Coordinates of C-alpha atoms in Angstrom, one line a residue:
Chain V
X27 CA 125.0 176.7 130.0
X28 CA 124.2 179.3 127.2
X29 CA 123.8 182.0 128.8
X30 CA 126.8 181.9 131.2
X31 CA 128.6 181.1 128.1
X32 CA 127.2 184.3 127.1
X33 CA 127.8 186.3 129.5
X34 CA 131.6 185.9 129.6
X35 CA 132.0 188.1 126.2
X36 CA 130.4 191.0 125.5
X37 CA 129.9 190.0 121.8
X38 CA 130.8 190.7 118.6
X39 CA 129.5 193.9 117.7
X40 CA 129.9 195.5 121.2
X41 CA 133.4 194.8 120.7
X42 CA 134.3 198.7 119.5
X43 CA 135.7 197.7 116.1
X44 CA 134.9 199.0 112.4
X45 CA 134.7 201.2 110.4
X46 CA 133.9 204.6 112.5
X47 CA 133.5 202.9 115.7
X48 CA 133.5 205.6 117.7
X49 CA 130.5 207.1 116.8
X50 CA 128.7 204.1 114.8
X51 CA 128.0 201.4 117.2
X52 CA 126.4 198.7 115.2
X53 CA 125.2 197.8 112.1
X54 CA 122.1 195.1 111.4
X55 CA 120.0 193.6 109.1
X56 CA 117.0 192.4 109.4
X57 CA 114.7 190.1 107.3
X58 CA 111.1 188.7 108.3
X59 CA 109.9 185.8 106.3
X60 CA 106.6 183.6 106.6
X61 CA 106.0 180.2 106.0
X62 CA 103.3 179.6 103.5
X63 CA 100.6 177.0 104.5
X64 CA 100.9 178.6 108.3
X65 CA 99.1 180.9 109.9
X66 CA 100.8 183.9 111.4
X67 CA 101.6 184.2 114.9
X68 CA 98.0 185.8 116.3
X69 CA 95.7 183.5 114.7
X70 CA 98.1 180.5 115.3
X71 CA 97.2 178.0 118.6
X72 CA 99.6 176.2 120.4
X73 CA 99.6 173.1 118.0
X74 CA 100.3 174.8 114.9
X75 CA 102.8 177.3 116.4
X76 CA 104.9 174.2 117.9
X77 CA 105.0 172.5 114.4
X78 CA 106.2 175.9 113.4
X79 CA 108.6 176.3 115.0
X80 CA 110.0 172.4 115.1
X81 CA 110.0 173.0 111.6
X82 CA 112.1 176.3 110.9
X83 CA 114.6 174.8 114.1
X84 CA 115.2 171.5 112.2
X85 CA 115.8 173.5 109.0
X86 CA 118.4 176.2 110.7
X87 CA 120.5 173.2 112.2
X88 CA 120.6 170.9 108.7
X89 CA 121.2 173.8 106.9
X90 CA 124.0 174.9 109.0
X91 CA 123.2 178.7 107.9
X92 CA 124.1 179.8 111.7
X93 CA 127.6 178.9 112.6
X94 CA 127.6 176.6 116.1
X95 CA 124.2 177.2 116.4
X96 CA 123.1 177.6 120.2
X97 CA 119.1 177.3 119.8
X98 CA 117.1 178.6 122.9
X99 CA 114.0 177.6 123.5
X100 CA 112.0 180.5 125.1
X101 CA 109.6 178.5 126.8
X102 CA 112.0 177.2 128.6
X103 CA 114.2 179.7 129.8
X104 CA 114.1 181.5 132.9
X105 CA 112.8 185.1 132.6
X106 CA 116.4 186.7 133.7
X107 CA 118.1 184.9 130.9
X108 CA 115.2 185.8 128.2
X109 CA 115.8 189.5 129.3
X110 CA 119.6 188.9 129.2
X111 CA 119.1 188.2 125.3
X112 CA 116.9 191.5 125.3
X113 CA 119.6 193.1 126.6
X114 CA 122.2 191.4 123.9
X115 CA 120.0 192.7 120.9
X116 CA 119.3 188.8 120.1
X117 CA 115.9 189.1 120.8
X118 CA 113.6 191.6 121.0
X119 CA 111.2 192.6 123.9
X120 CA 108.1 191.1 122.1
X121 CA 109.6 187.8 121.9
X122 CA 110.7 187.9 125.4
X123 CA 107.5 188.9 126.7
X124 CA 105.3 186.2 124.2
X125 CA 103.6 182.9 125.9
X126 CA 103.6 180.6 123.4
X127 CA 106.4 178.3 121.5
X128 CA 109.0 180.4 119.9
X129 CA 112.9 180.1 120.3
X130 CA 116.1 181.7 118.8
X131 CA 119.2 180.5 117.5
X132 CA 122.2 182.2 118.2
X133 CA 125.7 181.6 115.6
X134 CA 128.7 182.0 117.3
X135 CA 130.1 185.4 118.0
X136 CA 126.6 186.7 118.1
X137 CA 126.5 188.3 114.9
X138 CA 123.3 186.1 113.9
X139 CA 120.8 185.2 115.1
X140 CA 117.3 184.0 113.8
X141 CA 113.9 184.5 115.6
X142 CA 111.3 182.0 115.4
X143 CA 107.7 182.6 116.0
X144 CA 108.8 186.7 116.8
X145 CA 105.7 188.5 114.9
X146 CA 106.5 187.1 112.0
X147 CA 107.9 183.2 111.8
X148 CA 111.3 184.0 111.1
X149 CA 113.3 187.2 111.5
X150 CA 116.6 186.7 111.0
X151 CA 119.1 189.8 112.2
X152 CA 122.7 190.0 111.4
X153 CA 124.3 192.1 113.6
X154 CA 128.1 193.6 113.3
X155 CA 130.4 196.1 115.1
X156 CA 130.8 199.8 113.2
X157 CA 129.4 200.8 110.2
X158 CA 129.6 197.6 108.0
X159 CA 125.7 197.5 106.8
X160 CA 126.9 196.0 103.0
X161 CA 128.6 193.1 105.1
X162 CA 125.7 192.4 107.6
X163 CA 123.6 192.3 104.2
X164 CA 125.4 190.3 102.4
X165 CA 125.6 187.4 104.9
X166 CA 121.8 187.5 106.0
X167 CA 120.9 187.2 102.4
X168 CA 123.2 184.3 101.8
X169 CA 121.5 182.6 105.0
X170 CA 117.7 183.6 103.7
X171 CA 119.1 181.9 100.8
X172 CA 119.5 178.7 102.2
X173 CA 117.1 178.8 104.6
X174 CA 114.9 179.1 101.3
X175 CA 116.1 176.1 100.1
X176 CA 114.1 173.8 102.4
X177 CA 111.4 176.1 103.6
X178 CA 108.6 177.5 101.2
X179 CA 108.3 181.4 101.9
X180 CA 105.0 182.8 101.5
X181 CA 105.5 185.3 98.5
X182 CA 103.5 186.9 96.1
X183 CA 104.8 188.3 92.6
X184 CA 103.3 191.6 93.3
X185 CA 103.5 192.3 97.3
X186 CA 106.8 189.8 97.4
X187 CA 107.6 188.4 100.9
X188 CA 104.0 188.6 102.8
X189 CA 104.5 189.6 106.3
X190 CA 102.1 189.9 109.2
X191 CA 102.4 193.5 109.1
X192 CA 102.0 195.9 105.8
X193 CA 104.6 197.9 107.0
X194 CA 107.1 194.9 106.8
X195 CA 105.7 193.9 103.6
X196 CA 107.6 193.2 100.1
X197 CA 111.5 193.1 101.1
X198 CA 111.0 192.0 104.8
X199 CA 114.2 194.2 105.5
X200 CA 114.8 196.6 107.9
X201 CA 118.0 198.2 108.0
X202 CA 119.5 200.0 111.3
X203 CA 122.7 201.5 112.2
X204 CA 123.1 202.3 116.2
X205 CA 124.6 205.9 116.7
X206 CA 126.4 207.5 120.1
X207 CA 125.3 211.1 119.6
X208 CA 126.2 212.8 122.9
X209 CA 127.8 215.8 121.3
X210 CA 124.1 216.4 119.2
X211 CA 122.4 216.2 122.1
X212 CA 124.6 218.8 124.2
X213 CA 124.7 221.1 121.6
X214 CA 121.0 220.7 121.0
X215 CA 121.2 220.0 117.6
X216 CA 120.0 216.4 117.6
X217 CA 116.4 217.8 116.8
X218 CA 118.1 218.8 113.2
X219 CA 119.1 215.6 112.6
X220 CA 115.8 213.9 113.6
X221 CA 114.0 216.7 110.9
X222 CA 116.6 215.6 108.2
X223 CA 116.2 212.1 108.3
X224 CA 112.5 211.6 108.9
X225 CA 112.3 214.0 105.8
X226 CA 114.0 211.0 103.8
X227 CA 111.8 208.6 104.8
X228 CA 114.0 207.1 107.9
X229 CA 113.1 206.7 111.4
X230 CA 114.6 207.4 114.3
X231 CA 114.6 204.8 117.0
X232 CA 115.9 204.6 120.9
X233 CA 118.1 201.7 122.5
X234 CA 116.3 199.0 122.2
X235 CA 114.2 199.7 118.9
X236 CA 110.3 200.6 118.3
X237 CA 109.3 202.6 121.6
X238 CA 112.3 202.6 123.3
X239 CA 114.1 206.0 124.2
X240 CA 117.4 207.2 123.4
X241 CA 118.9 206.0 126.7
X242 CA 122.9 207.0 126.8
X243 CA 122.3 208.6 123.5
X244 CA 122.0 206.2 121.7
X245 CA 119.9 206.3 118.3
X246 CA 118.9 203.9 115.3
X247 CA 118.5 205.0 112.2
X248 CA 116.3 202.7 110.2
X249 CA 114.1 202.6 106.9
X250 CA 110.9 202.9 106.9
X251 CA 109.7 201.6 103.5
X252 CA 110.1 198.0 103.0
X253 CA 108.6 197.6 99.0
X254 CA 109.0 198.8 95.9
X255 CA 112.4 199.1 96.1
X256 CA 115.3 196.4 95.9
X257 CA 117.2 195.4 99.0
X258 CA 120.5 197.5 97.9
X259 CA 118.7 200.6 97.5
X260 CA 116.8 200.3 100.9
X261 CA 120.3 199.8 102.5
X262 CA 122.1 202.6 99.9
X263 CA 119.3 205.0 101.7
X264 CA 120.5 204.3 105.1
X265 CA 124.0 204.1 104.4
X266 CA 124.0 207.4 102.4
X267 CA 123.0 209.3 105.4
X268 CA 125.1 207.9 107.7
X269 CA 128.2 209.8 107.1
X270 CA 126.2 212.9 106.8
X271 CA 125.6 212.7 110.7
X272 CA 128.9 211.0 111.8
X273 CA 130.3 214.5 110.4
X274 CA 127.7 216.2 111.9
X275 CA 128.4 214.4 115.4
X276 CA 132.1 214.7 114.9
X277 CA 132.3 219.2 114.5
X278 CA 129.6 219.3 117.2
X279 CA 132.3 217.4 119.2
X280 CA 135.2 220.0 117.7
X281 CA 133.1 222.3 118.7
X282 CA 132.6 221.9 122.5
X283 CA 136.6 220.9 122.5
X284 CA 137.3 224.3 121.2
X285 CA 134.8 226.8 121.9
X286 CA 133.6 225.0 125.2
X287 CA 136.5 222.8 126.6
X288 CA 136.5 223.0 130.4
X289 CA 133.0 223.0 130.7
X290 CA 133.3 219.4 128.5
X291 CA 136.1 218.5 130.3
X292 CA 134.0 218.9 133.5
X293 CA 131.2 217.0 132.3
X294 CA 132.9 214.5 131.2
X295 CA 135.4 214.2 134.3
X296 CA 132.6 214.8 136.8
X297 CA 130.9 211.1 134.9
X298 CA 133.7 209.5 135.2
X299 CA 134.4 210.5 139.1
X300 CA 130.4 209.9 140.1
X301 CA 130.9 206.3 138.1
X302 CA 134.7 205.8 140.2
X303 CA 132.4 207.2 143.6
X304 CA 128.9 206.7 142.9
X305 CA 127.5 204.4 146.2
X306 CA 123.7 203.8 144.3
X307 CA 123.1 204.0 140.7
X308 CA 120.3 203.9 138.7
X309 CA 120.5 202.1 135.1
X310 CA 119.2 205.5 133.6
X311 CA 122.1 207.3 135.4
X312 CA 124.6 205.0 134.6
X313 CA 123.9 204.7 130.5
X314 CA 124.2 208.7 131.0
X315 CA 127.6 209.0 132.4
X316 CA 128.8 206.3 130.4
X317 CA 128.3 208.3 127.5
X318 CA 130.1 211.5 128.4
X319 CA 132.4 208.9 129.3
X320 CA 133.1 207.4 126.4
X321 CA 132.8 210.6 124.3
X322 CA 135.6 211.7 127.0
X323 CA 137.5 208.6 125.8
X324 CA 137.1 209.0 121.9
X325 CA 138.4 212.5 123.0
X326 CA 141.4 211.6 124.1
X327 CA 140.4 213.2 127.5
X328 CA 140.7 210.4 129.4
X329 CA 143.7 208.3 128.1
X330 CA 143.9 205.9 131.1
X331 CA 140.5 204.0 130.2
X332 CA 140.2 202.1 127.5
X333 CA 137.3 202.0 125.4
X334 CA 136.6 198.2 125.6
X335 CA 135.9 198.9 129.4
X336 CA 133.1 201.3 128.6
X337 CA 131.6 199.4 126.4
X338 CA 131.6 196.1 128.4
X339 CA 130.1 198.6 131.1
X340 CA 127.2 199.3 129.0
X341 CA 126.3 196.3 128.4
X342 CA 127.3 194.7 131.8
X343 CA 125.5 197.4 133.9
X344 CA 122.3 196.5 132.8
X345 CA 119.6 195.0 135.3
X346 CA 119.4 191.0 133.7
X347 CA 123.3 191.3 133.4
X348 CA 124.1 192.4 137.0
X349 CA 121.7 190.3 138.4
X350 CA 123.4 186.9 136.2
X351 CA 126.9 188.3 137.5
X352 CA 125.9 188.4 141.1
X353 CA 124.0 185.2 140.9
X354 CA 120.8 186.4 142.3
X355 CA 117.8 188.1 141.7
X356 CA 117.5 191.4 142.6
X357 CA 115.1 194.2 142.6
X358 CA 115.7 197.3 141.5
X359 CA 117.0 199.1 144.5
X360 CA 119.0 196.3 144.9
X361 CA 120.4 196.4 142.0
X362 CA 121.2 199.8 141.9
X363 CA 123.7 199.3 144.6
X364 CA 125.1 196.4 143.1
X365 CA 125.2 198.4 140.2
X366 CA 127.3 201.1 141.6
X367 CA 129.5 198.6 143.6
X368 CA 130.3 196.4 139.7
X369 CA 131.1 200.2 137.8
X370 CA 133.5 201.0 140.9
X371 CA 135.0 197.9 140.4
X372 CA 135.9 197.8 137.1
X373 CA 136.7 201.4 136.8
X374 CA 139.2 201.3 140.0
X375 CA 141.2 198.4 138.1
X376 CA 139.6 195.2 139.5
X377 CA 139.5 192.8 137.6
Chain T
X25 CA 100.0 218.8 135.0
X26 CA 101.0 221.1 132.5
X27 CA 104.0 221.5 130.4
X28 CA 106.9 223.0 132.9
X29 CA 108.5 225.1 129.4
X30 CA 105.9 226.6 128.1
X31 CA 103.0 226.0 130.4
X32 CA 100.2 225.8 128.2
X33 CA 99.9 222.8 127.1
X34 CA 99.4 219.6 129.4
X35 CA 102.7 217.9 129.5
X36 CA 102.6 214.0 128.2
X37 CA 106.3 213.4 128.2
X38 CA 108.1 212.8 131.5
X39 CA 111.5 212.9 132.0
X40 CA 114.2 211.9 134.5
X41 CA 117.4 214.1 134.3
X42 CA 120.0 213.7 136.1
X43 CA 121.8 217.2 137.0
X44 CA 125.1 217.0 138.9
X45 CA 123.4 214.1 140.8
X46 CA 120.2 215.2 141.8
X47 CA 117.6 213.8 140.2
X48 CA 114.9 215.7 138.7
X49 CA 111.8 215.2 137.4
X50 CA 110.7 217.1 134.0
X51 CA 107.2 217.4 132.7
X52 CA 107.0 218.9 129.2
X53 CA 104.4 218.4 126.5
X54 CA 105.1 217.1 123.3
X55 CA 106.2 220.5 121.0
X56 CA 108.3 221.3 123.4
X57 CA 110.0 218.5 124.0
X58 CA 110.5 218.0 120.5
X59 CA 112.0 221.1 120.3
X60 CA 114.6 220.4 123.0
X61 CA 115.8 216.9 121.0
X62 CA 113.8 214.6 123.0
X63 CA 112.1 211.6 121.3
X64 CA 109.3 211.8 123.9
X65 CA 106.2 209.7 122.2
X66 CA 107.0 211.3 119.0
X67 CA 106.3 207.9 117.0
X68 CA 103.4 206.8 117.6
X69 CA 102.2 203.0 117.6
X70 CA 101.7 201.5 114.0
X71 CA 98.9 200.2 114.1
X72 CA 97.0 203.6 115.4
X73 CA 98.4 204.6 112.0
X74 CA 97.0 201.3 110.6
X75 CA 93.3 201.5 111.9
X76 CA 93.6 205.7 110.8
X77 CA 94.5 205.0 107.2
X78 CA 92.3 201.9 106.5
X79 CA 89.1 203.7 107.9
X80 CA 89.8 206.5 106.4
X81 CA 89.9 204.5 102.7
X82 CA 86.9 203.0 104.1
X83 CA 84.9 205.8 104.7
X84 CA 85.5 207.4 101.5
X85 CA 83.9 204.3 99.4
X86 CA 80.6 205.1 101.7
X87 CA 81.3 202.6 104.5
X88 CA 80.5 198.8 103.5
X89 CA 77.9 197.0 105.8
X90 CA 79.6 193.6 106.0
X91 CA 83.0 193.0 107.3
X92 CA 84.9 190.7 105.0
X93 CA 86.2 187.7 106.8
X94 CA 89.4 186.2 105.5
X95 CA 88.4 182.2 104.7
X96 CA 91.6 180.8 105.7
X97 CA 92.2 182.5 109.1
X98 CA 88.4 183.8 109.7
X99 CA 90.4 187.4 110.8
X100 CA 88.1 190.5 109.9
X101 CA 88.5 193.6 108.5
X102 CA 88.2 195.1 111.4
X103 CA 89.9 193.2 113.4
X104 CA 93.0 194.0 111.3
X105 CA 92.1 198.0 111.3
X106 CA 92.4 197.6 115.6
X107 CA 95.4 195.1 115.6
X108 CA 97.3 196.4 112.1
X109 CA 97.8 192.5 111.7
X110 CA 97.1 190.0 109.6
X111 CA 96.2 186.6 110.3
X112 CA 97.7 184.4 107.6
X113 CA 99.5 185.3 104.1
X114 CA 96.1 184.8 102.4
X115 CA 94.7 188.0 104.1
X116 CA 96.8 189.9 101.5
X117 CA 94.0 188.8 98.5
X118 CA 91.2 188.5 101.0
X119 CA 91.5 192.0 101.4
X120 CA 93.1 193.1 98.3
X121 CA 91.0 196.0 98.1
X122 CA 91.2 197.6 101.2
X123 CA 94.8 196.9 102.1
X124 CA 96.8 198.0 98.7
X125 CA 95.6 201.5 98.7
X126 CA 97.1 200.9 102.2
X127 CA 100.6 199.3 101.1
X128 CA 100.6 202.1 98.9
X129 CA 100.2 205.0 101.6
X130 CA 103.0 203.3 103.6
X131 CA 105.5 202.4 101.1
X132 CA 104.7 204.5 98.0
X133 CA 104.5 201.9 95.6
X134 CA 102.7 198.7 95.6
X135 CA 105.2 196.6 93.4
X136 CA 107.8 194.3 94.7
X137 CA 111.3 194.5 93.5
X138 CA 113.2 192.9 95.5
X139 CA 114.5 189.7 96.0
X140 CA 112.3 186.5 94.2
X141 CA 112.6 183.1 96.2
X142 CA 114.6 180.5 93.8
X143 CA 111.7 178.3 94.1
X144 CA 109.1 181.2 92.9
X145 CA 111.4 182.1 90.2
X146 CA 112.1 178.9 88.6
X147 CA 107.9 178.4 88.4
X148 CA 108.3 182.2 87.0
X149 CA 110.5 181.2 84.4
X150 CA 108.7 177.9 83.2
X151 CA 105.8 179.8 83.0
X152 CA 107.0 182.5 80.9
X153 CA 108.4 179.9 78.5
X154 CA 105.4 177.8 78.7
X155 CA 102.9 180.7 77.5
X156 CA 105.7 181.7 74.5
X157 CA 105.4 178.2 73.4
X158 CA 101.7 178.2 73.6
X159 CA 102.0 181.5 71.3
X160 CA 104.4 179.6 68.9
X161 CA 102.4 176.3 68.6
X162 CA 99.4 178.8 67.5
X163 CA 101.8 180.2 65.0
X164 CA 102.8 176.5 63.3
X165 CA 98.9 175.3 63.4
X166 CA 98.3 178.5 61.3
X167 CA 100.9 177.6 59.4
X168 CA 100.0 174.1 59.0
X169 CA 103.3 173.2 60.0
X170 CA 102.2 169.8 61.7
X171 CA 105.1 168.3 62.1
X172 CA 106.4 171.1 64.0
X173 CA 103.7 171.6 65.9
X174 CA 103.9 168.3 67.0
X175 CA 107.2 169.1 68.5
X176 CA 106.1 172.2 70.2
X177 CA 103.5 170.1 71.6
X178 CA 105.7 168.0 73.2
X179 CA 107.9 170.4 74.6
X180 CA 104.9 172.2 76.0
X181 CA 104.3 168.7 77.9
X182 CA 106.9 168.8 79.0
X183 CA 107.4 172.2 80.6
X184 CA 103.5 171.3 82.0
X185 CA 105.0 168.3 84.1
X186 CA 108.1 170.2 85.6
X187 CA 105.9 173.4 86.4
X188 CA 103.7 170.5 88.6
X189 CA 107.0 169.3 89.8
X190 CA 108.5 173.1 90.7
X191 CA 104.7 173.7 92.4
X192 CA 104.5 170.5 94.3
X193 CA 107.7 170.0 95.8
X194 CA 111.3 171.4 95.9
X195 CA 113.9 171.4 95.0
X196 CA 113.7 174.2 92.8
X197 CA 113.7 173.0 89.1
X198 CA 116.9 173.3 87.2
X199 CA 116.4 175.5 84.1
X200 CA 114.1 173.6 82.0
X201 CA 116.3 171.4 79.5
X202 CA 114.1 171.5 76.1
X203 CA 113.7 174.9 76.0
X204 CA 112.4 176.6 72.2
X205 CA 115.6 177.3 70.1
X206 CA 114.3 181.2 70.1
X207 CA 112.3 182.0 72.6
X208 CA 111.8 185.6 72.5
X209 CA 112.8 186.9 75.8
X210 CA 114.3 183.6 78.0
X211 CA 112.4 185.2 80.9
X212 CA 115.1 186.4 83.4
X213 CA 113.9 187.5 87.1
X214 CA 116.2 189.6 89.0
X215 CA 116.9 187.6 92.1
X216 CA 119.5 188.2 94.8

């Protein structure tokens, strides 16, 4: 069903288009919103959180807010295809690991989708390819809009949206834009960035958000403060700074082409030949060589791969994905093999 | 174990590197692996920062002996210092005290801005209207402008039954038809 469905694109925003692809990933939007007369999640029991949730599900599908709407119900699902949604960005590790009623609709294209019963009772994420944050805002305010129009948000004149965290509190928005810094991180010059933007109030996140490390060097920049300042100016700070490091990214990469070439070219070509080779491989190892990869690509140094491949193998090479590809589960030993034996694949021309 | 860079301090951040295919294990603490552009556990859990900040505004009004207790979802004070969670939107006045010096640590301002729900905004509105009438039917009775202040009157009705309608129930309330000819300011929220 859904998640075979899933699993035969790699979604929208993996898709390597927009504005400054290369070296901006992703751009999302996030809003958490409450339900007044509810208790938040923790003090909730089972009762209350399943008329929670019937009631935000019933609202997304009359509203129609989320294009085809696929809803999952997490209860439900098997634990391979919650983690395959982990892995998709549509839910987060939190709601994947909860035990209670919760679910998440999915629009079509995966640019949307809407959490139910996450920490908060709704947070809705718009996600989209490249740097288009004005875009992903605009459409997840047009859908709080009308989710508004048949829910009552909890809200207060002076704190505005109430969230079951402070530091979620007022706007309910957080703002993120997914970087591929490999060229920072070679030249050791990442650590600059991390000073700059934390010095502006932004945070630096791994992967897969809070907690998570920069695997395949890959960062989000996100804001930190939620209140006391309107929506456009909390996504004006993030997008401001965004160009800033693109630049930044790009010389370090002029760099290493012109001071350091064959030594890059070596890296880059000695990924590429361990991913064409490569017998066992480790998820760490693989988001690692796909990165020089890539960079390789965006390079021009490797003009026989294109970059829709490498991004698919990101996404694709990941433990819930390789295990729904091959059908089984798999532990990870196992799945390093396989792991090796799918990257082969695809990178000696198999379909 | 101790930090494999500078060899001082004990090393909490461990690392897997990959080197020309060998795999190799690296132990560093934190400074240093700060300095070499690693995340390591450089952000710490919120709600560690949570529990820090809210005892420490605690302490400085001379520690209180009860622990406030939120009617509506019977979470503590301290329980929300060790989870940095609230348990239902009512917490935010329970705790009023304690938590906006909070807000204000973490956000620098303690003021929304942002975007106002329809259905809040409309009740706004009425309500602004309904306390300039309330001003302006004072005003007549001084006068001893009855007749007019008859017709405030019923105006001020009027708003009185749609702000029950706009708190009871949606849809949001259409701008309110018998509004004052000159109503000072008309009230306008910055939505969107």
């Amino acid at each position: 069903m859904i998640f075979n469905e899933l699993l035969k694109t790699s979604g929208e925003w993996l898709k390597g288009a927009g504005p400054d692809h290369e070296i901006v990933i992703s751009s999302r939007v996030r809003l958490a919103r409450n339900l007044q007369g509810f208790r938040f999640i923790t003090k909730m029991d089972a009762d209350e959180r399943k008329r929670c949730e019937d009631l935000i599900r019933k609202r997304i599908l009359e509203s129609g807010v989320v294009p085809e709407t696929r809803y999952v119900e997490l209860m439900d699902a098997e634990a391979l295809d919650r983690k395959l949604l982990v892995e998709r960005h549509l839910i987060s590790k939190e709601h994947e690991d909860a035990r209670h009623p919760r679910g998440v609709a999915i629009g079509s294209g995966e640019a949307l989708s809407v959490m139910i019963n996450e920490e908060d009772h709704i947070r809705l994420q718009v996600l989209q390819s490249g740097f288009q944050l004005r875009d992903a805002h605009r459409l997840a305010n047009e859908i709080d809009t009308k989710l508004e129009e048949g829910l009552d948000f909890a809200f207060s004149p002076q704190l505005g949206y109430l969230t079951a965290c402070p530091t979620n509190v007022g706007t309910g928005m957080r703002v993120s834009v997914m970087l591929h810094l490999p060229a920072l991180v070679i030249t050791r010059h990442i650590e600059k960035v991390f000073q700059a933007v934390s010095k502006i109030n932004l945070a630096v996140r791994g992967l897969y958000g809070e907690g998570t490390e920069a695997s395949g060097h890959f960062y989000q920049i996100s804001n930190q403060v939620t209140l006391g300042k309107t929506e456009d100016e909390i996504a004006t700070n993030v997008e401001q700074v965004i160009p800033t490091i693109v630049n930044y990214e790009k010389r370090a990469r002029e760099d290493l082409m012109g001071k350091d070439r064959l030594r890059l070219e070596d890296r880059i070509w000695r990924a590429y030949g361990m991913l064409q080779a490569a017998r066992i491989m480790s998820s760490d190892e693989s988001m690692m060589m796909l990165s020089f990869v890539r960079m390789g690509v965006h390079l021009g140094l490797l003009p026989q791969l294109k970059i829709e491949t490498v991004n698919d193998l990101f996404l694709y090479s990941q433990p819930a994905h390789l295990q729904k590809l091959s059908h089984a589960a798999m532990d990870p030993s196992e799945r390093d093999i396989k792991r090796a034996e799918y990257i082969r694949g695809k990178l000696n021309g198999k379909k | 174990m101790k930090c494999e860079n500078c060899g001082k301090r004990d090393a909490t951040v461990h690392l897997t590197e990959i080197k020309k295919g060998a795999k190799q294990e690296i132990h560093l603490c934190e400074p240093c692996a700060s300095e070499k552009g690693l995340p390591g556990k450089a952000h710490f859990s919120i709600s560690d920062l949570l529990a820090g900040i809210t005892s420490a505004s605690q302490s400085k009004k001379g520690g209180r002996e009860k622990d406030v207790q939120c009617p509506t979802c019977e979470l503590t004070l301290s329980q929300f210092q060790s989870s940095g969670r609230f348990g239902c939107p009512d917490c935010y006045t329970t705790f009023k005290d304690d938590i906006l010096p909070l807000v204000e640590k973490i956000h620098d301002s303690s003021q929304h801005v942002g975007k106002v729900p329809n259905r809040v905004s409309a009740e706004v509105t009425l309500q602004k209207d309904l306390r300039n009438l309330q001003v302006e039917l004072k005003r007549t009775v001084k006068r001893e402008d009855y007749e007019k202040a008859a017709q405030i009157r019923d105006q001020i009705r009027i708003l009185e039954e749609k702000l029950k309608g706009a708190v009871a129930a949606e849809p949001p309330a259409p701008p309110a038809k018998a509004k004052p000819k000159k109503s000072g300011e008309s009230g306008k929220k910055g939505g969107a």
